[in-house]
Short mmCIF file of C-alpha atoms in Angstrom, two decimals:
data_model
loop_
_atom_site.label_atom_id
_atom_site.label_comp_id
_atom_site.label_asym_id
_atom_site.label_seq_id
_atom_site.Cartn_x
_atom_site.Cartn_y
_atom_site.Cartn_z
CA UNK O 1 -66.63 -30.53 60.05
CA UNK O 2 -65.08 -32.16 56.97
CA UNK O 3 -65.57 -30.15 53.77
CA UNK O 4 -65.15 -31.26 50.15
CA UNK O 5 -64.41 -28.82 47.33
CA UNK O 6 -66.21 -29.35 44.00
CA UNK O 7 -65.52 -27.69 40.65
CA UNK O 8 -66.37 -28.76 37.08
CA UNK O 9 -64.68 -29.55 33.79
CA UNK O 10 -64.95 -25.95 32.61
CA UNK O 11 -61.94 -25.36 34.87
CA UNK O 12 -59.87 -27.72 32.64
CA UNK O 13 -59.44 -29.90 35.75
CA UNK O 14 -59.25 -33.15 33.79
CA UNK O 15 -56.35 -31.91 31.64
CA UNK O 16 -54.29 -30.30 34.38
CA UNK O 17 -53.31 -33.48 36.27
CA UNK O 18 -54.59 -32.05 39.54
CA UNK O 19 -54.47 -34.62 42.34
CA UNK O 20 -55.63 -33.28 45.69
CA UNK O 21 -57.54 -35.24 48.29
CA UNK O 22 -60.88 -33.57 48.88
CA UNK O 23 -60.99 -31.75 45.52
CA UNK O 24 -63.60 -33.20 43.16
CA UNK O 25 -64.84 -32.32 39.68
CA UNK O 26 -67.88 -33.07 37.52
CA UNK O 27 -67.91 -32.90 33.69
CA UNK O 28 -70.11 -30.52 31.74
CA UNK O 29 -71.70 -31.77 28.52
CA UNK O 30 -70.75 -31.10 24.91
CA UNK O 31 -73.58 -31.87 22.48
CA UNK O 32 -73.05 -32.72 18.81
CA UNK O 33 -76.26 -33.56 17.00
CA UNK O 34 -77.97 -36.36 18.91
CA UNK O 35 -74.82 -37.27 20.84
CA UNK O 36 -73.82 -35.95 24.24
CA UNK O 37 -70.22 -36.10 25.48
CA UNK O 38 -68.57 -35.36 28.81
CA UNK O 39 -66.26 -32.39 28.39
CA UNK O 40 -62.56 -33.40 28.32
CA UNK O 41 -63.56 -36.87 29.61
CA UNK O 42 -65.24 -38.61 26.67
CA UNK O 43 -64.36 -35.88 24.14
CA UNK O 44 -61.04 -34.05 24.16
CA UNK O 45 -60.26 -30.42 23.42
CA UNK O 46 -58.57 -31.47 20.17
CA UNK O 47 -61.62 -33.49 19.10
CA UNK O 48 -63.88 -30.52 19.81
CA UNK O 49 -61.54 -28.21 17.89
CA UNK O 50 -61.51 -30.63 14.95
CA UNK O 51 -65.31 -30.52 14.80
CA UNK O 52 -65.27 -26.73 15.04
CA UNK O 53 -62.72 -26.58 12.21
CA UNK O 54 -65.20 -28.55 10.08
CA UNK O 55 -67.90 -25.96 10.86
CA UNK O 56 -69.88 -28.45 12.93
CA UNK O 57 -72.37 -26.85 15.29
CA UNK O 58 -71.84 -27.83 18.92
CA UNK O 59 -73.68 -26.91 22.10
CA UNK O 60 -72.91 -27.06 25.79
CA UNK O 61 -75.02 -28.15 28.73
CA UNK O 62 -74.75 -28.40 32.48
CA UNK O 63 -73.63 -31.70 34.07
CA UNK O 64 -76.09 -34.59 34.12
CA UNK O 65 -78.10 -34.18 37.34
CA UNK O 66 -77.85 -37.89 38.12
CA UNK O 67 -74.06 -37.74 37.91
CA UNK O 68 -73.97 -34.76 40.27
CA UNK O 69 -76.13 -36.69 42.73
CA UNK O 70 -73.83 -39.73 42.43
CA UNK O 71 -70.77 -37.59 43.11
CA UNK O 72 -72.39 -35.94 46.12
CA UNK O 73 -73.47 -39.34 47.46
CA UNK O 74 -69.88 -40.58 47.11
CA UNK O 75 -68.57 -37.47 48.86
CA UNK O 76 -71.00 -38.07 51.72
CA UNK O 77 -69.93 -41.73 51.96
CA UNK O 78 -66.31 -40.60 52.25
CA UNK O 79 -67.23 -38.83 55.48
CA UNK O 80 -67.63 -35.25 54.26
CA UNK O 81 -70.28 -33.18 56.02
CA UNK O 82 -70.27 -30.19 53.68
CA UNK O 83 -69.47 -29.17 50.10
CA UNK O 84 -67.84 -25.91 49.07
CA UNK O 85 -68.60 -25.62 45.36
CA UNK O 86 -66.90 -23.23 42.92
CA UNK O 87 -68.47 -24.11 39.56
CA UNK O 88 -68.91 -22.34 36.25
CA UNK O 89 -70.74 -19.04 36.75
CA UNK O 90 -74.52 -18.88 36.88
CA UNK O 91 -74.29 -16.21 34.18
CA UNK O 92 -73.64 -18.83 31.49
CA UNK O 93 -74.75 -22.12 33.02
CA UNK O 94 -77.41 -23.64 35.24
CA UNK O 95 -74.79 -25.74 37.06
CA UNK O 96 -75.08 -23.83 40.35
CA UNK O 97 -78.83 -24.47 40.55
CA UNK O 98 -78.21 -28.14 39.74
CA UNK O 99 -75.64 -28.34 42.55
CA UNK O 100 -78.15 -26.96 45.06
CA UNK O 101 -80.82 -29.41 43.88
CA UNK O 102 -78.46 -32.39 44.07
CA UNK O 103 -77.21 -31.45 47.54
CA UNK O 104 -80.80 -31.17 48.80
CA UNK O 105 -81.66 -34.56 47.32
CA UNK O 106 -78.56 -36.23 48.80
CA UNK O 107 -78.90 -34.46 52.15
CA UNK O 108 -75.55 -32.71 52.41
CA UNK O 109 -74.86 -29.06 53.23
CA UNK O 110 -73.48 -26.95 50.41
CA UNK O 111 -72.08 -23.46 49.98
CA UNK O 112 -71.43 -22.06 46.52
CA UNK O 113 -69.04 -19.33 45.41
CA UNK O 114 -69.86 -17.82 42.03
CA UNK O 115 -66.53 -16.96 40.39
CA UNK O 116 -68.40 -15.07 37.61
CA UNK O 117 -66.41 -16.94 34.97
CA UNK O 118 -64.93 -20.41 34.39
CA UNK O 119 -61.67 -21.89 33.02
CA UNK O 120 -58.43 -21.32 34.92
CA UNK O 121 -59.83 -18.80 37.38
CA UNK O 122 -62.27 -21.46 38.50
CA UNK O 123 -59.46 -24.03 38.74
CA UNK O 124 -57.17 -21.71 40.67
CA UNK O 125 -59.90 -20.93 43.18
CA UNK O 126 -60.73 -24.60 43.59
CA UNK O 127 -57.12 -25.48 44.35
CA UNK O 128 -56.80 -22.49 46.68
CA UNK O 129 -59.98 -23.47 48.54
CA UNK O 130 -58.67 -26.98 49.12
CA UNK O 131 -55.30 -25.61 50.26
CA UNK O 132 -56.87 -23.16 52.70
CA UNK O 133 -59.28 -25.74 54.13
CA UNK O 134 -56.39 -28.14 54.68
CA UNK O 135 -54.53 -25.38 56.51
CA UNK O 136 -57.46 -24.99 58.90
CA UNK O 137 -59.10 -21.85 57.51
CA UNK O 138 -62.86 -21.45 57.72
CA UNK O 139 -65.20 -21.16 54.76
CA UNK O 140 -65.97 -17.60 55.89
CA UNK O 141 -62.27 -16.69 55.63
CA UNK O 142 -62.02 -18.35 52.23
CA UNK O 143 -65.05 -16.45 50.94
CA UNK O 144 -63.59 -13.15 52.15
CA UNK O 145 -60.26 -13.81 50.44
CA UNK O 146 -61.91 -15.01 47.25
CA UNK O 147 -64.11 -11.94 47.14
CA UNK O 148 -60.94 -9.85 46.83
CA UNK O 149 -59.57 -12.11 44.08
CA UNK O 150 -62.84 -12.23 42.14
CA UNK O 151 -63.27 -8.46 42.40
CA UNK O 152 -59.83 -8.08 40.77
CA UNK O 153 -60.42 -10.45 37.86
CA UNK O 154 -61.80 -10.46 34.35
CA UNK O 155 -62.19 -12.76 31.36
CA UNK O 156 -61.86 -11.31 27.85
CA UNK O 157 -62.85 -13.20 24.70
CA UNK O 158 -62.01 -12.03 21.18
CA UNK O 159 -63.68 -14.09 18.42
CA UNK O 160 -61.86 -14.18 15.08
CA UNK O 161 -65.15 -13.43 13.33
CA UNK O 162 -68.82 -13.09 14.18
CA UNK O 163 -70.14 -15.99 12.10
CA UNK O 164 -70.02 -18.58 14.88
CA UNK O 165 -71.79 -16.28 17.33
CA UNK O 166 -74.50 -15.74 14.71
CA UNK O 167 -74.90 -19.49 14.09
CA UNK O 168 -75.26 -20.05 17.80
CA UNK O 169 -78.04 -17.47 18.02
CA UNK O 170 -75.98 -15.01 20.06
CA UNK O 171 -75.83 -12.48 17.22
CA UNK O 172 -78.15 -11.72 14.33
CA UNK O 173 -76.95 -12.82 10.86
CA UNK O 174 -77.24 -9.22 9.67
CA UNK O 175 -75.01 -7.97 12.49
CA UNK O 176 -72.49 -10.71 11.72
CA UNK O 177 -72.39 -9.78 8.02
CA UNK O 178 -72.05 -6.10 8.84
CA UNK O 179 -69.31 -6.82 11.33
CA UNK O 180 -67.44 -8.91 8.79
CA UNK O 181 -67.75 -6.21 6.16
CA UNK O 182 -66.36 -3.60 8.55
CA UNK O 183 -63.72 -6.07 9.85
CA UNK O 184 -64.84 -5.51 13.42
CA UNK O 185 -63.20 -7.49 16.22
CA UNK O 186 -65.57 -7.51 19.19
CA UNK O 187 -64.04 -7.78 22.64
CA UNK O 188 -66.38 -9.63 24.98
CA UNK O 189 -65.93 -10.08 28.71
CA UNK O 190 -67.49 -11.55 31.83
CA UNK O 191 -66.71 -10.72 35.43
CA UNK O 192 -68.29 -9.69 38.72
CA UNK O 193 -69.78 -6.52 37.25
CA UNK O 194 -71.53 -8.46 34.44
CA UNK O 195 -72.70 -11.12 36.95
CA UNK O 196 -70.98 -13.73 34.81
CA UNK O 197 -72.95 -12.86 31.69
CA UNK O 198 -70.87 -12.42 28.52
CA UNK O 199 -71.18 -8.75 27.62
CA UNK O 200 -69.65 -6.56 24.90
CA UNK O 201 -66.62 -4.66 26.16
CA UNK O 202 -65.24 -2.87 23.09
CA UNK O 203 -65.22 -3.01 19.29
CA UNK O 204 -62.04 -2.44 17.29
CA UNK O 205 -60.90 -3.08 13.72
CA UNK O 206 -58.06 -5.60 14.10
CA UNK O 207 -57.08 -8.50 16.33
CA UNK O 208 -53.82 -6.74 17.22
CA UNK O 209 -55.71 -3.64 18.32
CA UNK O 210 -58.12 -5.78 20.33
CA UNK O 211 -55.28 -7.45 22.22
CA UNK O 212 -53.58 -4.10 22.84
CA UNK O 213 -56.89 -2.76 24.21
CA UNK O 214 -57.10 -5.66 26.68
CA UNK O 215 -53.50 -5.10 27.77
CA UNK O 216 -54.10 -1.39 28.38
CA UNK O 217 -57.24 -2.23 30.36
CA UNK O 218 -55.27 -4.66 32.49
CA UNK O 219 -52.59 -2.02 33.12
CA UNK O 220 -55.26 0.41 34.26
CA UNK O 221 -56.59 -2.25 36.64
CA UNK O 222 -53.19 -2.63 38.29
CA UNK O 223 -52.42 -6.14 37.04
CA UNK O 224 -48.87 -7.24 37.83
CA UNK O 225 -47.09 -9.05 40.63
CA UNK O 226 -49.38 -11.43 42.50
CA UNK O 227 -51.68 -11.93 39.51
CA UNK O 228 -52.44 -14.91 37.31
CA UNK O 229 -52.70 -14.20 33.57
CA UNK O 230 -54.10 -16.80 31.18
CA UNK O 231 -53.94 -16.84 27.38
CA UNK O 232 -56.13 -19.49 25.76
CA UNK O 233 -56.74 -20.08 22.06
CA UNK O 234 -59.01 -22.01 19.70
CA UNK O 235 -56.76 -23.45 16.97
CA UNK O 236 -54.70 -20.24 17.00
CA UNK O 237 -51.34 -21.18 18.60
CA UNK O 238 -49.29 -18.54 16.79
CA UNK O 239 -51.66 -15.79 17.91
CA UNK O 240 -51.47 -17.14 21.45
CA UNK O 241 -47.66 -17.13 21.39
CA UNK O 242 -47.46 -13.55 20.11
CA UNK O 243 -50.03 -12.47 22.71
CA UNK O 244 -48.05 -14.21 25.44
CA UNK O 245 -44.92 -12.28 24.45
CA UNK O 246 -46.84 -8.99 24.61
CA UNK O 247 -48.31 -9.91 27.98
CA UNK O 248 -44.95 -10.91 29.45
CA UNK O 249 -43.45 -7.63 28.30
CA UNK O 250 -46.32 -5.67 29.85
CA UNK O 251 -46.58 -7.74 33.06
CA UNK O 252 -43.18 -9.35 33.72
CA UNK O 253 -43.95 -10.20 37.34
CA UNK O 254 -47.24 -12.05 36.78
CA UNK O 255 -47.80 -15.82 36.70
CA UNK O 256 -48.69 -17.06 33.20
CA UNK O 257 -50.65 -19.92 31.67
CA UNK O 258 -50.79 -20.50 27.90
CA UNK O 259 -53.21 -23.28 26.89
CA UNK O 260 -55.97 -24.32 24.51
CA UNK O 261 -59.34 -22.81 25.39
CA UNK O 262 -61.77 -25.13 27.17
CA UNK O 263 -64.70 -26.39 25.03
CA UNK O 264 -67.17 -24.81 27.48
CA UNK O 265 -66.24 -21.50 25.87
CA UNK O 266 -64.70 -22.43 22.52
CA UNK O 267 -67.86 -23.98 21.07
CA UNK O 268 -69.59 -20.62 21.43
CA UNK O 269 -66.87 -18.42 19.90
CA UNK O 270 -65.32 -20.61 17.21
CA UNK O 271 -61.96 -21.29 15.61
CA UNK O 272 -59.37 -18.51 15.65
CA UNK O 273 -60.65 -17.00 18.88
CA UNK O 274 -58.46 -16.05 21.80
CA UNK O 275 -59.34 -15.57 25.46
CA UNK O 276 -57.43 -13.77 28.19
CA UNK O 277 -58.04 -13.98 31.92
CA UNK O 278 -56.48 -12.25 34.87
CA UNK O 279 -57.03 -12.65 38.58
CA UNK O 280 -55.37 -11.42 41.75
CA UNK O 281 -54.16 -14.61 43.37
CA UNK O 282 -55.74 -15.36 46.76
CA UNK O 283 -53.71 -15.13 49.95
CA UNK O 284 -52.84 -18.70 50.99
CA UNK O 285 -51.06 -17.92 54.25
#
């Protein structure tokens, strides 16, 4: 049986120059007013960040169902019998349900792994799945190995302020004003235990304290050699660099990525935010 691997643009696939036969991606949507764009395909991260810097209100949406169906039809025409999909988590997007619907319409078998997040964890799992399939491993083996990686992963998001969350309806205006008055930095996270839903993790008074809290949490979780650590920012490169230095000092043996945050997340948390991900890398042997 020939299996294709499918991820989406929330993984930053289109900016990472990934070129693997049998690994496919579909763009999510970024909505600005009456216009809809394909994430990192017809609108770049910098263009999204420029709109956010101008206090424009943006929204996200799952991929266009017709485009998913077209991709799955193309995959079927290329001789694939099955799809192994690792898309953005069901906790923040309806993409997984759309994948199932498209596969049923096209008439191709599909299995989905919910990574309970998105961004670079999603990308890393997509690449690993393709690598393991090419090495002759079964989907059952891949799912077992990924379960271990996903169980030892987390995504932390620290907004610079609460205003953007309030504008997006994810926080009441009163709570945002109170948080600003008290200079609260909320630490949000999503992982297996939250089922991919963005939940509050901790509240502290400063950005520095928030980052230190994440680092201590990661230490307690045993992060180190064999782990991927990602630092991603929204128009906050200096904060990202200082955070990277702290992370490298705390976890010298980990693998690091330092990039701009994908629009899938940045449009909901706003300029000045920083995100941190960690994941135990899957066994590829």
